Amino acid sequence: MAKKPNSGALRVKLHFQVRPLVDDGMGNEQSGPWETVFTDFAELIPLRGGEPVMAARLTGIQPYIMRVRSHAASREVTPSWRALDARNPKRVLNIRSVSDPDQTNAWLEMVADDGVAT
């Protein structure tokens, strides 16, 4: 059985960022620079085992499950976002998927990769 979420495990401070669409001056929209939408604490659970996970780790990619509290801002996160470690700006987590695992809207779990170009 999976470990129940608790707020004491939220030890990593993350900036959740998105690239908004901006006009390039010629009438075209393109992705702008990353902008922080909100900052929140999260629990990072490294994934282990499984052939795809082991193969990813051999290429320098560490997959994680990021667990955050569900609130209005966190429910807006999509796979086009990224999370930036507030204490180590060189650590960038590329968000792959977002889910509400127990369907109670209390916690969100995001699959994210560390070591991937965003």
Short mmCIF file of N, CA and C in Angstrom, two decimals:
data_model
loop_
_atom_site.label_atom_id
_atom_site.label_comp_id
_atom_site.label_asym_id
_atom_site.label_seq_id
_atom_site.Cartn_x
_atom_site.Cartn_y
_atom_site.Cartn_z
N MET A 1 0.83 -1.18 0.00
CA MET A 1 0.00 0.00 0.00
C MET A 1 0.88 1.25 0.00
N ALA A 2 0.49 2.24 -0.72
CA ALA A 2 1.26 3.47 -0.85
C ALA A 2 1.22 4.28 0.45
N LYS A 3 2.30 5.01 0.67
CA LYS A 3 2.40 5.87 1.84
C LYS A 3 1.40 7.02 1.72
N LYS A 4 0.70 7.31 2.81
CA LYS A 4 -0.26 8.42 2.80
C LYS A 4 0.50 9.75 2.78
N PRO A 5 0.02 10.71 2.00
CA PRO A 5 0.68 12.02 1.98
C PRO A 5 0.52 12.73 3.32
N ASN A 6 1.56 13.47 3.72
CA ASN A 6 1.44 14.34 4.88
C ASN A 6 2.27 15.59 4.64
N SER A 7 1.91 16.66 5.29
CA SER A 7 2.55 17.95 5.02
C SER A 7 3.98 18.00 5.55
N GLY A 8 4.35 17.12 6.48
CA GLY A 8 5.71 17.10 6.99
C GLY A 8 6.74 16.67 5.96
N ALA A 9 6.30 16.00 4.91
CA ALA A 9 7.22 15.53 3.87
C ALA A 9 7.48 16.59 2.79
N LEU A 10 6.79 17.71 2.84
CA LEU A 10 6.96 18.76 1.83
C LEU A 10 8.20 19.58 2.19
N ARG A 11 9.36 19.13 1.72
CA ARG A 11 10.63 19.73 2.13
C ARG A 11 11.32 20.52 1.03
N VAL A 12 10.89 20.38 -0.20
CA VAL A 12 11.58 21.03 -1.32
C VAL A 12 10.74 22.21 -1.80
N LYS A 13 11.36 23.39 -1.81
CA LYS A 13 10.68 24.59 -2.27
C LYS A 13 10.89 24.73 -3.77
N LEU A 14 9.80 24.79 -4.53
CA LEU A 14 9.87 24.84 -5.98
C LEU A 14 9.14 26.05 -6.54
N HIS A 15 9.72 26.63 -7.60
CA HIS A 15 9.06 27.67 -8.37
C HIS A 15 8.42 26.97 -9.58
N PHE A 16 7.14 27.10 -9.75
CA PHE A 16 6.45 26.52 -10.90
C PHE A 16 6.38 27.58 -11.99
N GLN A 17 6.93 27.24 -13.17
CA GLN A 17 7.08 28.22 -14.23
C GLN A 17 6.41 27.76 -15.52
N VAL A 18 6.02 28.75 -16.32
CA VAL A 18 5.40 28.50 -17.62
C VAL A 18 5.97 29.50 -18.61
N ARG A 19 5.96 29.12 -19.88
CA ARG A 19 6.40 30.04 -20.94
C ARG A 19 5.16 30.58 -21.64
N PRO A 20 4.82 31.85 -21.42
CA PRO A 20 3.64 32.41 -22.07
C PRO A 20 3.89 32.67 -23.55
N LEU A 21 2.82 32.73 -24.32
CA LEU A 21 2.93 33.09 -25.73
C LEU A 21 3.03 34.60 -25.84
N VAL A 22 4.01 35.07 -26.61
CA VAL A 22 4.21 36.50 -26.82
C VAL A 22 4.23 36.77 -28.32
N ASP A 23 3.89 37.98 -28.68
CA ASP A 23 3.91 38.40 -30.08
C ASP A 23 5.35 38.75 -30.47
N ASP A 24 5.81 38.27 -31.63
CA ASP A 24 7.18 38.54 -32.07
C ASP A 24 7.30 39.85 -32.83
N GLY A 25 6.22 40.63 -32.91
CA GLY A 25 6.26 41.90 -33.62
C GLY A 25 5.86 41.80 -35.08
N MET A 26 5.69 40.58 -35.57
CA MET A 26 5.30 40.35 -36.96
C MET A 26 3.93 39.68 -37.03
N GLY A 27 3.24 39.65 -35.92
CA GLY A 27 1.91 39.04 -35.89
C GLY A 27 1.92 37.56 -35.58
N ASN A 28 3.08 37.01 -35.24
CA ASN A 28 3.19 35.60 -34.90
C ASN A 28 3.36 35.45 -33.40
N GLU A 29 2.83 34.36 -32.86
CA GLU A 29 3.01 34.08 -31.45
C GLU A 29 4.12 33.05 -31.28
N GLN A 30 4.97 33.28 -30.29
CA GLN A 30 6.03 32.34 -29.97
C GLN A 30 6.18 32.27 -28.46
N SER A 31 6.87 31.25 -27.97
CA SER A 31 7.06 31.09 -26.54
C SER A 31 8.03 32.14 -26.02
N GLY A 32 7.63 32.77 -24.95
CA GLY A 32 8.48 33.78 -24.32
C GLY A 32 9.38 33.16 -23.28
N PRO A 33 10.02 33.99 -22.46
CA PRO A 33 10.89 33.46 -21.41
C PRO A 33 10.08 32.83 -20.27
N TRP A 34 10.72 31.95 -19.52
CA TRP A 34 10.04 31.30 -18.40
C TRP A 34 9.65 32.33 -17.35
N GLU A 35 8.43 32.22 -16.83
CA GLU A 35 7.94 33.12 -15.78
C GLU A 35 7.41 32.29 -14.63
N THR A 36 7.77 32.68 -13.41
CA THR A 36 7.29 31.98 -12.23
C THR A 36 5.85 32.39 -11.96
N VAL A 37 4.96 31.40 -11.87
CA VAL A 37 3.55 31.65 -11.60
C VAL A 37 3.28 31.56 -10.11
N PHE A 38 3.85 30.55 -9.45
CA PHE A 38 3.70 30.43 -8.00
C PHE A 38 4.85 29.61 -7.45
N THR A 39 5.05 29.72 -6.15
CA THR A 39 6.07 28.96 -5.43
C THR A 39 5.37 28.14 -4.37
N ASP A 40 5.79 26.87 -4.24
CA ASP A 40 5.13 25.98 -3.29
C ASP A 40 6.14 24.93 -2.81
N PHE A 41 5.82 24.30 -1.70
CA PHE A 41 6.64 23.22 -1.19
C PHE A 41 6.13 21.90 -1.74
N ALA A 42 7.05 20.97 -2.01
CA ALA A 42 6.70 19.68 -2.59
C ALA A 42 7.51 18.57 -1.95
N GLU A 43 7.00 17.36 -2.11
CA GLU A 43 7.75 16.16 -1.74
C GLU A 43 8.24 15.54 -3.03
N LEU A 44 9.54 15.26 -3.10
CA LEU A 44 10.12 14.61 -4.28
C LEU A 44 10.38 13.15 -3.94
N ILE A 45 9.77 12.25 -4.69
CA ILE A 45 9.92 10.82 -4.48
C ILE A 45 10.63 10.26 -5.71
N PRO A 46 11.90 9.83 -5.58
CA PRO A 46 12.60 9.29 -6.75
C PRO A 46 12.01 7.95 -7.16
N LEU A 47 11.87 7.74 -8.46
CA LEU A 47 11.37 6.47 -8.97
C LEU A 47 12.53 5.51 -9.12
N ARG A 48 12.30 4.26 -8.72
CA ARG A 48 13.32 3.21 -8.82
C ARG A 48 12.71 2.00 -9.47
N GLY A 49 13.56 1.14 -9.98
CA GLY A 49 13.09 -0.11 -10.55
C GLY A 49 12.47 0.09 -11.91
N GLY A 50 12.05 -0.98 -12.52
CA GLY A 50 11.43 -0.91 -13.84
C GLY A 50 12.45 -0.64 -14.93
N GLU A 51 12.33 -1.32 -16.03
CA GLU A 51 13.30 -1.18 -17.12
C GLU A 51 13.36 0.23 -17.69
N PRO A 52 12.22 0.92 -17.95
CA PRO A 52 12.32 2.29 -18.49
C PRO A 52 12.98 3.25 -17.51
N VAL A 53 12.71 3.09 -16.21
CA VAL A 53 13.31 3.97 -15.21
C VAL A 53 14.82 3.76 -15.16
N MET A 54 15.24 2.50 -15.17
CA MET A 54 16.67 2.20 -15.14
C MET A 54 17.37 2.72 -16.40
N ALA A 55 16.73 2.60 -17.55
CA ALA A 55 17.32 3.10 -18.79
C ALA A 55 17.44 4.62 -18.75
N ALA A 56 16.44 5.30 -18.19
CA ALA A 56 16.50 6.76 -18.08
C ALA A 56 17.64 7.18 -17.17
N ARG A 57 17.83 6.46 -16.08
CA ARG A 57 18.89 6.81 -15.15
C ARG A 57 20.27 6.60 -15.77
N LEU A 58 20.40 5.64 -16.66
CA LEU A 58 21.68 5.42 -17.34
C LEU A 58 22.03 6.59 -18.26
N THR A 59 21.03 7.31 -18.74
CA THR A 59 21.27 8.46 -19.60
C THR A 59 21.35 9.77 -18.81
N GLY A 60 21.36 9.68 -17.49
CA GLY A 60 21.50 10.87 -16.66
C GLY A 60 20.19 11.55 -16.32
N ILE A 61 19.08 10.85 -16.50
CA ILE A 61 17.76 11.41 -16.20
C ILE A 61 17.21 10.71 -14.96
N GLN A 62 16.79 11.48 -13.96
CA GLN A 62 16.19 10.89 -12.77
C GLN A 62 14.71 11.25 -12.74
N PRO A 63 13.83 10.26 -12.91
CA PRO A 63 12.39 10.55 -12.80
C PRO A 63 11.96 10.64 -11.33
N TYR A 64 11.04 11.55 -11.06
CA TYR A 64 10.50 11.77 -9.73
C TYR A 64 8.98 11.82 -9.79
N ILE A 65 8.36 11.57 -8.65
CA ILE A 65 6.97 11.93 -8.43
C ILE A 65 7.01 13.13 -7.49
N MET A 66 6.45 14.25 -7.93
CA MET A 66 6.37 15.45 -7.09
C MET A 66 4.97 15.50 -6.51
N ARG A 67 4.89 15.53 -5.20
CA ARG A 67 3.58 15.61 -4.54
C ARG A 67 3.42 17.00 -3.94
N VAL A 68 2.35 17.70 -4.32
CA VAL A 68 2.05 19.04 -3.81
C VAL A 68 0.61 19.09 -3.33
N ARG A 69 0.32 20.06 -2.49
CA ARG A 69 -1.07 20.27 -2.09
C ARG A 69 -1.86 20.81 -3.27
N SER A 70 -3.10 20.42 -3.35
CA SER A 70 -3.96 20.90 -4.43
C SER A 70 -4.56 22.24 -4.02
N HIS A 71 -4.39 23.24 -4.86
CA HIS A 71 -5.02 24.56 -4.68
C HIS A 71 -5.23 25.14 -6.06
N ALA A 72 -5.83 26.30 -6.13
CA ALA A 72 -6.21 26.87 -7.43
C ALA A 72 -5.02 26.98 -8.39
N ALA A 73 -3.87 27.43 -7.91
CA ALA A 73 -2.72 27.60 -8.79
C ALA A 73 -2.13 26.25 -9.21
N SER A 74 -2.04 25.31 -8.29
CA SER A 74 -1.43 24.02 -8.64
C SER A 74 -2.31 23.20 -9.58
N ARG A 75 -3.60 23.42 -9.56
CA ARG A 75 -4.49 22.71 -10.48
C ARG A 75 -4.37 23.22 -11.91
N GLU A 76 -3.69 24.35 -12.13
CA GLU A 76 -3.48 24.91 -13.47
C GLU A 76 -2.25 24.31 -14.15
N VAL A 77 -1.41 23.59 -13.42
CA VAL A 77 -0.17 23.04 -13.96
C VAL A 77 -0.47 21.98 -15.02
N THR A 78 0.25 22.06 -16.14
CA THR A 78 0.14 21.09 -17.23
C THR A 78 1.55 20.61 -17.59
N PRO A 79 1.67 19.63 -18.47
CA PRO A 79 3.00 19.18 -18.88
C PRO A 79 3.85 20.22 -19.62
N SER A 80 3.30 21.34 -19.99
CA SER A 80 4.11 22.39 -20.63
C SER A 80 4.84 23.25 -19.59
N TRP A 81 4.61 23.00 -18.32
CA TRP A 81 5.26 23.75 -17.23
C TRP A 81 6.54 23.06 -16.82
N ARG A 82 7.31 23.75 -15.97
CA ARG A 82 8.48 23.16 -15.33
C ARG A 82 8.54 23.64 -13.88
N ALA A 83 9.33 22.94 -13.09
CA ALA A 83 9.55 23.33 -11.70
C ALA A 83 11.03 23.60 -11.51
N LEU A 84 11.34 24.69 -10.86
CA LEU A 84 12.72 25.11 -10.63
C LEU A 84 12.96 25.09 -9.12
N ASP A 85 14.01 24.40 -8.69
CA ASP A 85 14.34 24.32 -7.27
C ASP A 85 14.73 25.70 -6.78
N ALA A 86 14.05 26.20 -5.74
CA ALA A 86 14.30 27.55 -5.24
C ALA A 86 15.66 27.65 -4.56
N ARG A 87 16.17 26.55 -4.04
CA ARG A 87 17.45 26.57 -3.33
C ARG A 87 18.62 26.24 -4.24
N ASN A 88 18.35 25.62 -5.39
CA ASN A 88 19.39 25.28 -6.36
C ASN A 88 18.84 25.54 -7.76
N PRO A 89 19.01 26.77 -8.28
CA PRO A 89 18.41 27.13 -9.57
C PRO A 89 18.90 26.30 -10.76
N LYS A 90 19.98 25.54 -10.60
CA LYS A 90 20.46 24.70 -11.69
C LYS A 90 19.65 23.41 -11.80
N ARG A 91 18.84 23.12 -10.79
CA ARG A 91 18.01 21.91 -10.80
C ARG A 91 16.64 22.26 -11.38
N VAL A 92 16.40 21.74 -12.58
CA VAL A 92 15.15 21.99 -13.29
C VAL A 92 14.42 20.67 -13.47
N LEU A 93 13.15 20.64 -13.11
CA LEU A 93 12.33 19.44 -13.24
C LEU A 93 11.30 19.66 -14.34
N ASN A 94 11.37 18.85 -15.36
CA ASN A 94 10.46 18.93 -16.49
C ASN A 94 9.22 18.10 -16.18
N ILE A 95 8.06 18.72 -16.09
CA ILE A 95 6.82 18.03 -15.71
C ILE A 95 6.29 17.24 -16.89
N ARG A 96 6.03 15.95 -16.67
CA ARG A 96 5.54 15.04 -17.72
C ARG A 96 4.03 14.81 -17.63
N SER A 97 3.50 14.69 -16.41
CA SER A 97 2.05 14.47 -16.25
C SER A 97 1.62 14.94 -14.88
N VAL A 98 0.33 15.24 -14.76
CA VAL A 98 -0.26 15.70 -13.50
C VAL A 98 -1.50 14.87 -13.24
N SER A 99 -1.64 14.41 -11.98
CA SER A 99 -2.83 13.60 -11.65
C SER A 99 -3.27 13.86 -10.22
N ASP A 100 -4.53 13.54 -9.96
CA ASP A 100 -5.12 13.56 -8.63
C ASP A 100 -5.36 12.09 -8.27
N PRO A 101 -4.38 11.45 -7.62
CA PRO A 101 -4.42 9.99 -7.48
C PRO A 101 -5.59 9.43 -6.68
N ASP A 102 -6.03 10.12 -5.64
CA ASP A 102 -7.11 9.57 -4.83
C ASP A 102 -8.46 10.24 -5.10
N GLN A 103 -8.50 11.14 -6.07
CA GLN A 103 -9.74 11.80 -6.49
C GLN A 103 -10.44 12.56 -5.36
N THR A 104 -9.66 13.03 -4.38
CA THR A 104 -10.23 13.83 -3.30
C THR A 104 -9.89 15.30 -3.45
N ASN A 105 -9.05 15.63 -4.43
CA ASN A 105 -8.63 17.00 -4.69
C ASN A 105 -7.87 17.61 -3.52
N ALA A 106 -7.19 16.77 -2.74
CA ALA A 106 -6.38 17.26 -1.63
C ALA A 106 -4.91 17.37 -2.03
N TRP A 107 -4.42 16.40 -2.83
CA TRP A 107 -3.03 16.35 -3.25
C TRP A 107 -2.95 16.12 -4.75
N LEU A 108 -1.92 16.66 -5.37
CA LEU A 108 -1.64 16.39 -6.78
C LEU A 108 -0.28 15.69 -6.88
N GLU A 109 -0.18 14.74 -7.78
CA GLU A 109 1.09 14.08 -8.04
C GLU A 109 1.49 14.38 -9.49
N MET A 110 2.74 14.78 -9.65
CA MET A 110 3.26 15.11 -10.97
C MET A 110 4.48 14.24 -11.24
N VAL A 111 4.52 13.61 -12.39
CA VAL A 111 5.70 12.88 -12.81
C VAL A 111 6.62 13.90 -13.47
N ALA A 112 7.86 13.98 -13.01
CA ALA A 112 8.81 14.96 -13.52
C ALA A 112 10.18 14.33 -13.70
N ASP A 113 10.95 14.86 -14.64
CA ASP A 113 12.30 14.37 -14.91
C ASP A 113 13.31 15.45 -14.58
N ASP A 114 14.37 15.06 -13.89
CA ASP A 114 15.49 15.93 -13.61
C ASP A 114 16.63 15.53 -14.55
N GLY A 115 17.21 16.48 -15.25
CA GLY A 115 18.31 16.19 -16.16
C GLY A 115 17.89 16.17 -17.61
N VAL A 116 16.72 16.75 -17.93
CA VAL A 116 16.21 16.80 -19.30
C VAL A 116 16.11 18.26 -19.71
N ALA A 117 16.40 18.54 -20.95
CA ALA A 117 16.21 19.89 -21.48
C ALA A 117 14.72 20.21 -21.51
N THR A 118 14.35 21.39 -21.06
CA THR A 118 12.93 21.78 -21.02
C THR A 118 12.57 22.67 -22.17
#
